[in-house]
mmCIF file with all atom_site columns, C-alpha atoms in Angstrom:
data_model
loop_
_atom_site.group_PDB
_atom_site.id
_atom_site.type_symbol
_atom_site.label_atom_id
_atom_site.label_alt_id
_atom_site.label_comp_id
_atom_site.label_asym_id
_atom_site.label_entity_id
_atom_site.label_seq_id
_atom_site.pdbx_PDB_ins_code
_atom_site.Cartn_x
_atom_site.Cartn_y
_atom_site.Cartn_z
_atom_site.occupancy
_atom_site.B_iso_or_equiv
_atom_site.pdbx_formal_charge
_atom_site.auth_seq_id
_atom_site.auth_comp_id
_atom_site.auth_asym_id
_atom_site.auth_atom_id
_atom_site.pdbx_PDB_model_num
ATOM 1   C CA . MET A 1 1   ? 1.447   -21.453 -31.596 1.00 54.00 ? 1   MET A CA 1
ATOM 2   C CA . GLN A 1 2   ? 1.407   -20.726 -27.594 1.00 53.00 ? 2   GLN A CA 1
ATOM 3   C CA . PRO A 1 3   ? 0.354   -17.081 -26.445 1.00 51.00 ? 3   PRO A CA 1
ATOM 4   C CA . PRO A 1 4   ? 2.766   -15.064 -25.583 1.00 52.00 ? 4   PRO A CA 1
ATOM 5   C CA . LYS A 1 5   ? 4.105   -15.448 -22.008 1.00 51.00 ? 5   LYS A CA 1
ATOM 6   C CA . ILE A 1 6   ? 3.402   -12.766 -18.968 1.00 53.00 ? 6   ILE A CA 1
ATOM 7   C CA . HIS A 1 7   ? 6.471   -12.551 -16.801 1.00 54.00 ? 7   HIS A CA 1
ATOM 8   C CA . PHE A 1 8   ? 5.836   -11.409 -13.338 1.00 52.00 ? 8   PHE A CA 1
ATOM 9   C CA . TYR A 1 9   ? 8.480   -8.670  -12.985 1.00 51.00 ? 9   TYR A CA 1
ATOM 10  C CA . ASP A 1 10  ? 6.792   -6.923  -16.399 1.00 58.00 ? 10  ASP A CA 1
ATOM 11  C CA . THR A 1 11  ? 3.733   -7.220  -14.397 1.00 56.00 ? 11  THR A CA 1
ATOM 12  C CA . LEU A 1 12  ? 5.221   -5.659  -11.372 1.00 52.00 ? 12  LEU A CA 1
ATOM 13  C CA . LEU A 1 13  ? 6.819   -2.867  -13.141 1.00 53.00 ? 13  LEU A CA 1
ATOM 14  C CA . GLU A 1 14  ? 3.480   -2.035  -14.461 1.00 57.00 ? 14  GLU A CA 1
ATOM 15  C CA . VAL A 1 15  ? 1.587   -2.169  -11.117 1.00 52.00 ? 15  VAL A CA 1
ATOM 16  C CA . HIS A 1 16  ? 4.425   -0.024  -9.649  1.00 52.00 ? 16  HIS A CA 1
ATOM 17  C CA . TYR A 1 17  ? 3.120   2.747   -11.420 1.00 58.00 ? 17  TYR A CA 1
ATOM 18  C CA . ARG A 1 18  ? -0.432  2.662   -9.866  1.00 68.00 ? 18  ARG A CA 1
ATOM 19  C CA . THR A 1 19  ? 0.110   1.827   -6.265  1.00 78.00 ? 19  THR A CA 1
ATOM 20  C CA . TYR A 1 20  ? 0.086   3.155   -2.886  1.00 85.00 ? 20  TYR A CA 1
ATOM 21  C CA . ASN A 1 21  ? 2.654   2.590   -0.515  1.00 86.00 ? 21  ASN A CA 1
ATOM 22  C CA . ILE A 1 22  ? 4.277   3.368   2.392   1.00 88.00 ? 22  ILE A CA 1
ATOM 23  C CA . TYR A 1 23  ? 7.834   2.172   3.610   1.00 86.00 ? 23  TYR A CA 1
ATOM 24  C CA . TYR A 1 24  ? 9.134   1.074   6.691   1.00 87.00 ? 24  TYR A CA 1
ATOM 25  C CA . ASN A 1 25  ? 11.245  4.545   6.920   1.00 90.00 ? 25  ASN A CA 1
ATOM 26  C CA . GLY A 1 26  ? 8.035   6.672   6.512   1.00 91.00 ? 26  GLY A CA 1
ATOM 27  C CA . TYR A 1 27  ? 8.259   7.098   2.743   1.00 90.00 ? 27  TYR A CA 1
ATOM 28  C CA . CYS A 1 28  ? 5.136   7.365   0.554   1.00 89.00 ? 28  CYS A CA 1
ATOM 29  C CA . TYR A 1 29  ? 5.129   6.564   -3.019  1.00 85.00 ? 29  TYR A CA 1
ATOM 30  C CA . ASN A 1 30  ? 2.140   6.771   -4.854  1.00 84.00 ? 30  ASN A CA 1
ATOM 31  C CA . HIS A 1 31  ? 0.961   7.376   -8.584  1.00 80.00 ? 31  HIS A CA 1
ATOM 32  C CA . ASP A 1 32  ? -1.107  10.284  -8.548  1.00 83.00 ? 32  ASP A CA 1
ATOM 33  C CA . GLN A 1 33  ? -0.373  12.381  -5.912  1.00 86.00 ? 33  GLN A CA 1
ATOM 34  C CA . GLN A 1 34  ? 3.034   13.552  -6.928  1.00 86.00 ? 34  GLN A CA 1
ATOM 35  C CA . ASP A 1 35  ? 3.460   16.211  -4.083  1.00 91.00 ? 35  ASP A CA 1
ATOM 36  C CA . LYS A 1 36  ? 3.433   13.217  -1.679  1.00 90.00 ? 36  LYS A CA 1
ATOM 37  C CA . ASN A 1 37  ? 5.334   10.652  -3.929  1.00 87.00 ? 37  ASN A CA 1
ATOM 38  C CA . GLY A 1 38  ? 8.761   10.019  -2.764  1.00 88.00 ? 38  GLY A CA 1
ATOM 39  C CA . GLN A 1 39  ? 8.407   12.198  0.323   1.00 91.00 ? 39  GLN A CA 1
ATOM 40  C CA . SER A 1 40  ? 9.281   11.301  4.004   1.00 92.00 ? 40  SER A CA 1
ATOM 41  C CA . ILE A 1 41  ? 5.776   12.197  5.607   1.00 93.00 ? 41  ILE A CA 1
ATOM 42  C CA . ALA A 1 42  ? 4.220   8.665   6.773   1.00 92.00 ? 42  ALA A CA 1
ATOM 43  C CA . PHE A 1 43  ? 5.138   7.062   9.968   1.00 92.00 ? 43  PHE A CA 1
ATOM 44  C CA . SER A 1 44  ? 8.273   4.337   10.359  1.00 91.00 ? 44  SER A CA 1
ATOM 45  C CA . PHE A 1 45  ? 7.716   1.285   11.454  1.00 88.00 ? 45  PHE A CA 1
ATOM 46  C CA . THR A 1 46  ? 9.792   -1.650  12.445  1.00 87.00 ? 46  THR A CA 1
ATOM 47  C CA . THR A 1 47  ? 9.979   -5.374  13.577  1.00 84.00 ? 47  THR A CA 1
ATOM 48  C CA . ASN A 1 48  ? 6.882   -6.511  15.689  1.00 85.00 ? 48  ASN A CA 1
ATOM 49  C CA . ASP A 1 49  ? 4.820   -3.477  14.575  1.00 88.00 ? 49  ASP A CA 1
ATOM 50  C CA . ILE A 1 50  ? 1.386   -3.910  13.515  1.00 87.00 ? 50  ILE A CA 1
ATOM 51  C CA . ILE A 1 51  ? 0.198   -1.828  10.578  1.00 88.00 ? 51  ILE A CA 1
ATOM 52  C CA . ILE A 1 52  ? -3.336  -1.793  9.930   1.00 88.00 ? 52  ILE A CA 1
ATOM 53  C CA . VAL A 1 53  ? -4.144  -1.013  6.009   1.00 88.00 ? 53  VAL A CA 1
ATOM 54  C CA . GLU A 1 54  ? -7.882  0.221   5.573   1.00 89.00 ? 54  GLU A CA 1
ATOM 55  C CA . VAL A 1 55  ? -9.098  0.558   1.764   1.00 87.00 ? 55  VAL A CA 1
ATOM 56  C CA . ASP A 1 56  ? -12.201 2.188   1.658   1.00 88.00 ? 56  ASP A CA 1
ATOM 57  C CA . ILE A 1 57  ? -13.463 2.197   -2.395  1.00 87.00 ? 57  ILE A CA 1
ATOM 58  C CA . GLN A 1 58  ? -16.821 4.007   -2.021  1.00 89.00 ? 58  GLN A CA 1
ATOM 59  C CA . LYS A 1 59  ? -14.932 6.869   0.145   1.00 94.00 ? 59  LYS A CA 1
ATOM 60  C CA . LYS A 1 60  ? -11.766 6.782   -2.160  1.00 92.00 ? 60  LYS A CA 1
ATOM 61  C CA . TYR A 1 61  ? -9.089  6.674   0.683   1.00 92.00 ? 61  TYR A CA 1
ATOM 62  C CA . VAL A 1 62  ? -6.244  4.351   1.696   1.00 91.00 ? 62  VAL A CA 1
ATOM 63  C CA . LYS A 1 63  ? -5.337  4.572   5.147   1.00 92.00 ? 63  LYS A CA 1
ATOM 64  C CA . TRP A 1 64  ? -2.136  2.978   7.238   1.00 92.00 ? 64  TRP A CA 1
ATOM 65  C CA . THR A 1 65  ? -2.683  2.976   11.199  1.00 92.00 ? 65  THR A CA 1
ATOM 66  C CA . LYS A 1 66  ? 0.190   1.913   13.371  1.00 92.00 ? 66  LYS A CA 1
ATOM 67  C CA . GLN A 1 67  ? -1.756  -0.039  16.220  1.00 92.00 ? 67  GLN A CA 1
ATOM 68  C CA . SER A 1 68  ? 0.896   0.880   18.969  1.00 94.00 ? 68  SER A CA 1
ATOM 69  C CA . THR A 1 69  ? 0.515   4.390   18.697  1.00 96.00 ? 69  THR A CA 1
ATOM 70  C CA . ASN A 1 70  ? -2.353  5.282   16.376  1.00 96.00 ? 70  ASN A CA 1
ATOM 71  C CA . GLN A 1 71  ? -0.445  7.119   14.016  1.00 96.00 ? 71  GLN A CA 1
ATOM 72  C CA . SER A 1 72  ? -1.769  7.220   10.514  1.00 95.00 ? 72  SER A CA 1
ATOM 73  C CA . PHE A 1 73  ? -1.501  7.906   6.790   1.00 94.00 ? 73  PHE A CA 1
ATOM 74  C CA . THR A 1 74  ? -3.936  8.480   4.500   1.00 94.00 ? 74  THR A CA 1
ATOM 75  C CA . LEU A 1 75  ? -3.980  8.968   1.089   1.00 92.00 ? 75  LEU A CA 1
ATOM 76  C CA . SER A 1 76  ? -6.990  9.637   -1.758  1.00 92.00 ? 76  SER A CA 1
ATOM 77  C CA . ILE A 1 77  ? -6.940  6.734   -4.352  1.00 89.00 ? 77  ILE A CA 1
ATOM 78  C CA . ASP A 1 78  ? -8.112  6.981   -8.107  1.00 87.00 ? 78  ASP A CA 1
ATOM 79  C CA . THR A 1 79  ? -10.843 4.435   -8.079  1.00 86.00 ? 79  THR A CA 1
ATOM 80  C CA . SER A 1 80  ? -11.686 4.889   -11.643 1.00 85.00 ? 80  SER A CA 1
ATOM 81  C CA . LYS A 1 81  ? -8.859  2.459   -12.530 1.00 77.00 ? 81  LYS A CA 1
ATOM 82  C CA . ASP A 1 82  ? -7.797  -0.870  -11.644 1.00 74.00 ? 82  ASP A CA 1
ATOM 83  C CA . LEU A 1 83  ? -6.470  -1.413  -8.008  1.00 74.00 ? 83  LEU A CA 1
ATOM 84  C CA . TYR A 1 84  ? -3.894  -3.802  -7.233  1.00 65.00 ? 84  TYR A CA 1
ATOM 85  C CA . PRO A 1 85  ? -3.388  -4.424  -3.273  1.00 63.00 ? 85  PRO A CA 1
ATOM 86  C CA . CYS A 1 86  ? 0.276   -5.086  -2.719  1.00 64.00 ? 86  CYS A CA 1
ATOM 87  C CA . LEU A 1 87  ? 2.553   -5.747  0.520   1.00 65.00 ? 87  LEU A CA 1
ATOM 88  C CA . HIS A 1 88  ? 6.090   -5.228  0.577   1.00 67.00 ? 88  HIS A CA 1
ATOM 89  C CA . LEU A 1 89  ? 7.628   -7.603  2.998   1.00 68.00 ? 89  LEU A CA 1
ATOM 90  C CA . PHE A 1 90  ? 11.084  -8.096  4.217   1.00 68.00 ? 90  PHE A CA 1
ATOM 91  C CA . GLY A 1 91  ? 12.154  -11.294 6.213   1.00 71.00 ? 91  GLY A CA 1
ATOM 92  C CA . ARG A 1 92  ? 9.862   -13.171 8.679   1.00 74.00 ? 92  ARG A CA 1
ATOM 93  C CA . SER A 1 93  ? 6.539   -11.223 8.162   1.00 73.00 ? 93  SER A CA 1
ATOM 94  C CA . LYS A 1 94  ? 2.900   -12.181 9.124   1.00 74.00 ? 94  LYS A CA 1
ATOM 95  C CA . VAL A 1 95  ? -0.023  -10.856 7.194   1.00 76.00 ? 95  VAL A CA 1
ATOM 96  C CA . GLU A 1 96  ? -3.822  -11.027 8.119   1.00 74.00 ? 96  GLU A CA 1
ATOM 97  C CA . ILE A 1 97  ? -6.418  -10.221 5.564   1.00 74.00 ? 97  ILE A CA 1
ATOM 98  C CA . LEU A 1 98  ? -9.794  -8.831  7.253   1.00 72.00 ? 98  LEU A CA 1
ATOM 99  C CA . ASN A 1 99  ? -12.550 -8.436  5.042   1.00 72.00 ? 99  ASN A CA 1
ATOM 100 C CA . GLN A 1 100 ? -13.795 -5.620  7.618   1.00 67.00 ? 100 GLN A CA 1
ATOM 101 C CA . VAL A 1 101 ? -12.274 -3.638  10.256  1.00 58.00 ? 101 VAL A CA 1
ATOM 102 C CA . PHE A 1 102 ? -13.974 -3.603  13.755  1.00 53.00 ? 102 PHE A CA 1
ATOM 103 C CA . LYS A 1 103 ? -13.621 -0.628  15.369  1.00 56.00 ? 103 LYS A CA 1
#
């Protein structure tokens, strides 16, 4: 007997309800701050923009910064549950993951 298969789509649906996201159009989606969920409160970005994502587990926040304008948006995070870092990419995109941001 084989163990049940875990489908990637099912995992995405489960993770979707425990994520912190901003989209290119400035909309914010998150699972635990309903007053900010689905709202156009972040900054917008487009092709060739560089977005820095800073996650600080100790200080309990995630922060997005648009490098060209220094616009930023911050959400507090719930560190009592598993966190799943995700990127939603469209078209040709580049990603660089750093363990530490140098200021």
